[in-house]
Amino acid sequence: QVQLVESGGGLVQPGGSLRLSCVASRSIGSINVLGWYRQAPGKQREQVAVFFSSITTKYGDSVKGRFTISRDNAKNTVYLQMNNLKPDDTGVYYCYAAHLGIVSWGQGTQVTVSS
């Protein structure tokens, strides 16, 4: 299992930007699935953006064109650049890793989009 630590959340106005970071406790180069989920109050956790293998990405429909996932294998870090944020993007953002049947979650970082 890999330990994941998120950072970068906060309060931002609509239209603003944030960049989330997730640092893993070991090399991420071989991790099959790596990315971000979020959970809004009263809603189920949903997929935001993930890597399937090192280069294939998938985005949730609501964030396409606004969010970008990237990774720095040398730093064992995956990022989520969030632009043009909307109030509906508010929630706890979780880093996620799945490899050989083992799933790991970070503790989450709060993102609040409000004027």
mmCIF file of C-alpha atoms in Angstrom:
data_model
loop_
_atom_site.group_PDB
_atom_site.id
_atom_site.type_symbol
_atom_site.label_atom_id
_atom_site.label_comp_id
_atom_site.label_asym_id
_atom_site.label_seq_id
_atom_site.Cartn_x
_atom_site.Cartn_y
_atom_site.Cartn_z
ATOM 1 C CA GLN A 1 0.000 0.000 0.000
ATOM 2 C CA VAL A 2 1.148 3.541 -0.692
ATOM 3 C CA GLN A 3 0.645 6.524 1.625
ATOM 4 C CA LEU A 4 -0.773 9.616 -0.069
ATOM 5 C CA VAL A 5 -0.705 13.169 1.295
ATOM 6 C CA GLU A 6 -2.680 15.946 -0.385
ATOM 7 C CA SER A 7 -2.161 19.680 -0.105
ATOM 8 C CA GLY A 8 -3.175 22.869 -1.856
ATOM 9 C CA GLY A 9 -6.834 23.166 -0.992
ATOM 10 C CA GLY A 10 -8.437 26.345 0.260
ATOM 11 C CA LEU A 11 -11.033 29.021 -0.296
ATOM 12 C CA VAL A 12 -11.224 30.598 -3.736
ATOM 13 C CA GLN A 13 -13.689 32.839 -5.527
ATOM 14 C CA PRO A 14 -15.643 31.617 -8.550
ATOM 15 C CA GLY A 15 -13.467 31.834 -11.647
ATOM 16 C CA GLY A 16 -10.301 31.397 -9.625
ATOM 17 C CA SER A 17 -7.668 28.683 -9.718
ATOM 18 C CA LEU A 18 -6.023 26.232 -7.361
ATOM 19 C CA ARG A 19 -3.389 23.561 -7.750
ATOM 20 C CA LEU A 20 -3.597 20.460 -5.627
ATOM 21 C CA SER A 21 -0.611 18.228 -4.961
ATOM 22 C CA CYS A 22 -0.456 14.624 -3.827
ATOM 23 C CA VAL A 23 2.835 13.198 -2.630
ATOM 24 C CA ALA A 24 3.194 9.419 -2.513
ATOM 25 C CA SER A 25 5.356 7.485 -0.077
ATOM 26 C CA ARG A 26 7.001 5.509 -2.859
ATOM 27 C CA SER A 27 7.654 5.610 -6.565
ATOM 28 C CA ILE A 28 4.524 6.263 -8.623
ATOM 29 C CA GLY A 29 5.961 5.241 -11.970
ATOM 30 C CA SER A 30 4.500 1.750 -11.861
ATOM 31 C CA ILE A 31 1.140 2.512 -10.225
ATOM 32 C CA ASN A 32 -1.667 1.411 -12.534
ATOM 33 C CA VAL A 33 -4.279 4.015 -11.600
ATOM 34 C CA LEU A 34 -3.472 7.332 -9.957
ATOM 35 C CA GLY A 35 -5.567 10.423 -9.642
ATOM 36 C CA TRP A 36 -8.211 12.480 -7.930
ATOM 37 C CA TYR A 37 -11.724 12.032 -6.640
ATOM 38 C CA ARG A 38 -13.934 14.487 -4.805
ATOM 39 C CA GLN A 39 -16.892 14.388 -2.486
ATOM 40 C CA ALA A 40 -19.330 17.226 -2.047
ATOM 41 C CA PRO A 41 -21.553 17.483 1.046
ATOM 42 C CA GLY A 42 -24.420 15.024 0.798
ATOM 43 C CA LYS A 43 -23.128 13.495 -2.442
ATOM 44 C CA GLN A 44 -21.250 10.385 -3.430
ATOM 45 C CA ARG A 45 -17.552 10.457 -4.119
ATOM 46 C CA GLU A 46 -16.935 11.018 -7.828
ATOM 47 C CA GLN A 47 -13.981 10.647 -10.118
ATOM 48 C CA VAL A 48 -12.397 13.945 -11.143
ATOM 49 C CA ALA A 49 -9.283 13.025 -13.111
ATOM 50 C CA VAL A 50 -7.112 9.943 -13.209
ATOM 51 C CA PHE A 51 -4.140 8.447 -14.966
ATOM 52 C CA PHE A 52 -4.594 4.961 -16.385
ATOM 53 C CA SER A 53 -0.965 3.962 -16.950
ATOM 54 C CA SER A 54 1.511 6.817 -17.052
ATOM 55 C CA ILE A 55 0.059 8.752 -19.957
ATOM 56 C CA THR A 56 -3.610 7.902 -20.461
ATOM 57 C CA THR A 57 -5.975 10.264 -18.652
ATOM 58 C CA LYS A 58 -9.687 10.414 -17.988
ATOM 59 C CA TYR A 59 -11.663 13.395 -16.737
ATOM 60 C CA GLY A 60 -15.095 13.732 -15.246
ATOM 61 C CA ASP A 61 -17.537 15.437 -17.605
ATOM 62 C CA SER A 62 -18.051 18.392 -15.287
ATOM 63 C CA VAL A 63 -14.346 19.308 -15.193
ATOM 64 C CA LYS A 64 -13.283 18.713 -18.802
ATOM 65 C CA GLY A 65 -11.542 21.744 -20.237
ATOM 66 C CA ARG A 66 -11.043 23.309 -16.793
ATOM 67 C CA PHE A 67 -8.957 20.809 -14.825
ATOM 68 C CA THR A 68 -5.651 19.236 -15.790
ATOM 69 C CA ILE A 69 -3.966 16.282 -14.125
ATOM 70 C CA SER A 70 -0.212 15.929 -14.336
ATOM 71 C CA ARG A 71 2.545 14.012 -12.623
ATOM 72 C CA ASP A 72 6.203 14.277 -11.733
ATOM 73 C CA ASN A 73 7.509 10.754 -11.246
ATOM 74 C CA ALA A 74 10.843 12.022 -9.946
ATOM 75 C CA LYS A 75 9.026 13.728 -7.074
ATOM 76 C CA ASN A 76 6.449 10.955 -6.568
ATOM 77 C CA THR A 77 3.793 13.628 -6.996
ATOM 78 C CA VAL A 78 0.578 13.993 -8.929
ATOM 79 C CA TYR A 79 -1.037 17.382 -9.438
ATOM 80 C CA LEU A 80 -4.476 18.714 -10.226
ATOM 81 C CA GLN A 81 -4.588 22.169 -11.785
ATOM 82 C CA MET A 82 -8.081 23.572 -11.403
ATOM 83 C CA ASN A 83 -9.054 26.646 -13.395
ATOM 84 C CA ASN A 84 -12.303 28.585 -13.741
ATOM 85 C CA LEU A 85 -13.552 27.095 -10.506
ATOM 86 C CA LYS A 86 -17.277 27.025 -9.835
ATOM 87 C CA PRO A 87 -19.263 26.702 -6.595
ATOM 88 C CA ASP A 88 -20.201 23.155 -7.655
ATOM 89 C CA ASP A 89 -16.511 22.238 -7.457
ATOM 90 C CA THR A 90 -16.675 22.636 -3.688
ATOM 91 C CA GLY A 91 -15.828 19.475 -1.782
ATOM 92 C CA VAL A 92 -13.104 17.360 -0.288
ATOM 93 C CA TYR A 93 -10.591 16.254 -2.874
ATOM 94 C CA TYR A 94 -8.937 12.886 -2.381
ATOM 95 C CA CYS A 95 -5.857 11.435 -3.986
ATOM 96 C CA TYR A 96 -6.287 7.822 -5.088
ATOM 97 C CA ALA A 97 -3.970 5.042 -6.135
ATOM 98 C CA ALA A 98 -4.721 1.500 -7.224
ATOM 99 C CA HIS A 99 -2.089 -1.085 -8.025
ATOM 100 C CA LEU A 100 -2.315 -4.876 -8.178
ATOM 101 C CA GLY A 101 -5.666 -4.849 -6.426
ATOM 102 C CA ILE A 102 -4.579 -2.611 -3.565
ATOM 103 C CA VAL A 103 -6.361 0.723 -3.215
ATOM 104 C CA SER A 104 -4.994 3.682 -1.277
ATOM 105 C CA TRP A 105 -6.644 6.993 -0.396
ATOM 106 C CA GLY A 106 -5.226 10.198 0.973
ATOM 107 C CA GLN A 107 -6.824 12.045 3.872
ATOM 108 C CA GLY A 108 -8.346 14.673 1.582
ATOM 109 C CA THR A 109 -8.021 18.411 1.168
ATOM 110 C CA GLN A 110 -10.945 20.841 1.303
ATOM 111 C CA VAL A 111 -11.710 23.053 -1.677
ATOM 112 C CA THR A 112 -14.332 25.748 -1.213
ATOM 113 C CA VAL A 113 -15.456 27.930 -4.104
ATOM 114 C CA SER A 114 -17.462 30.874 -2.854
ATOM 115 C CA SER A 115 -17.735 34.608 -3.204
#
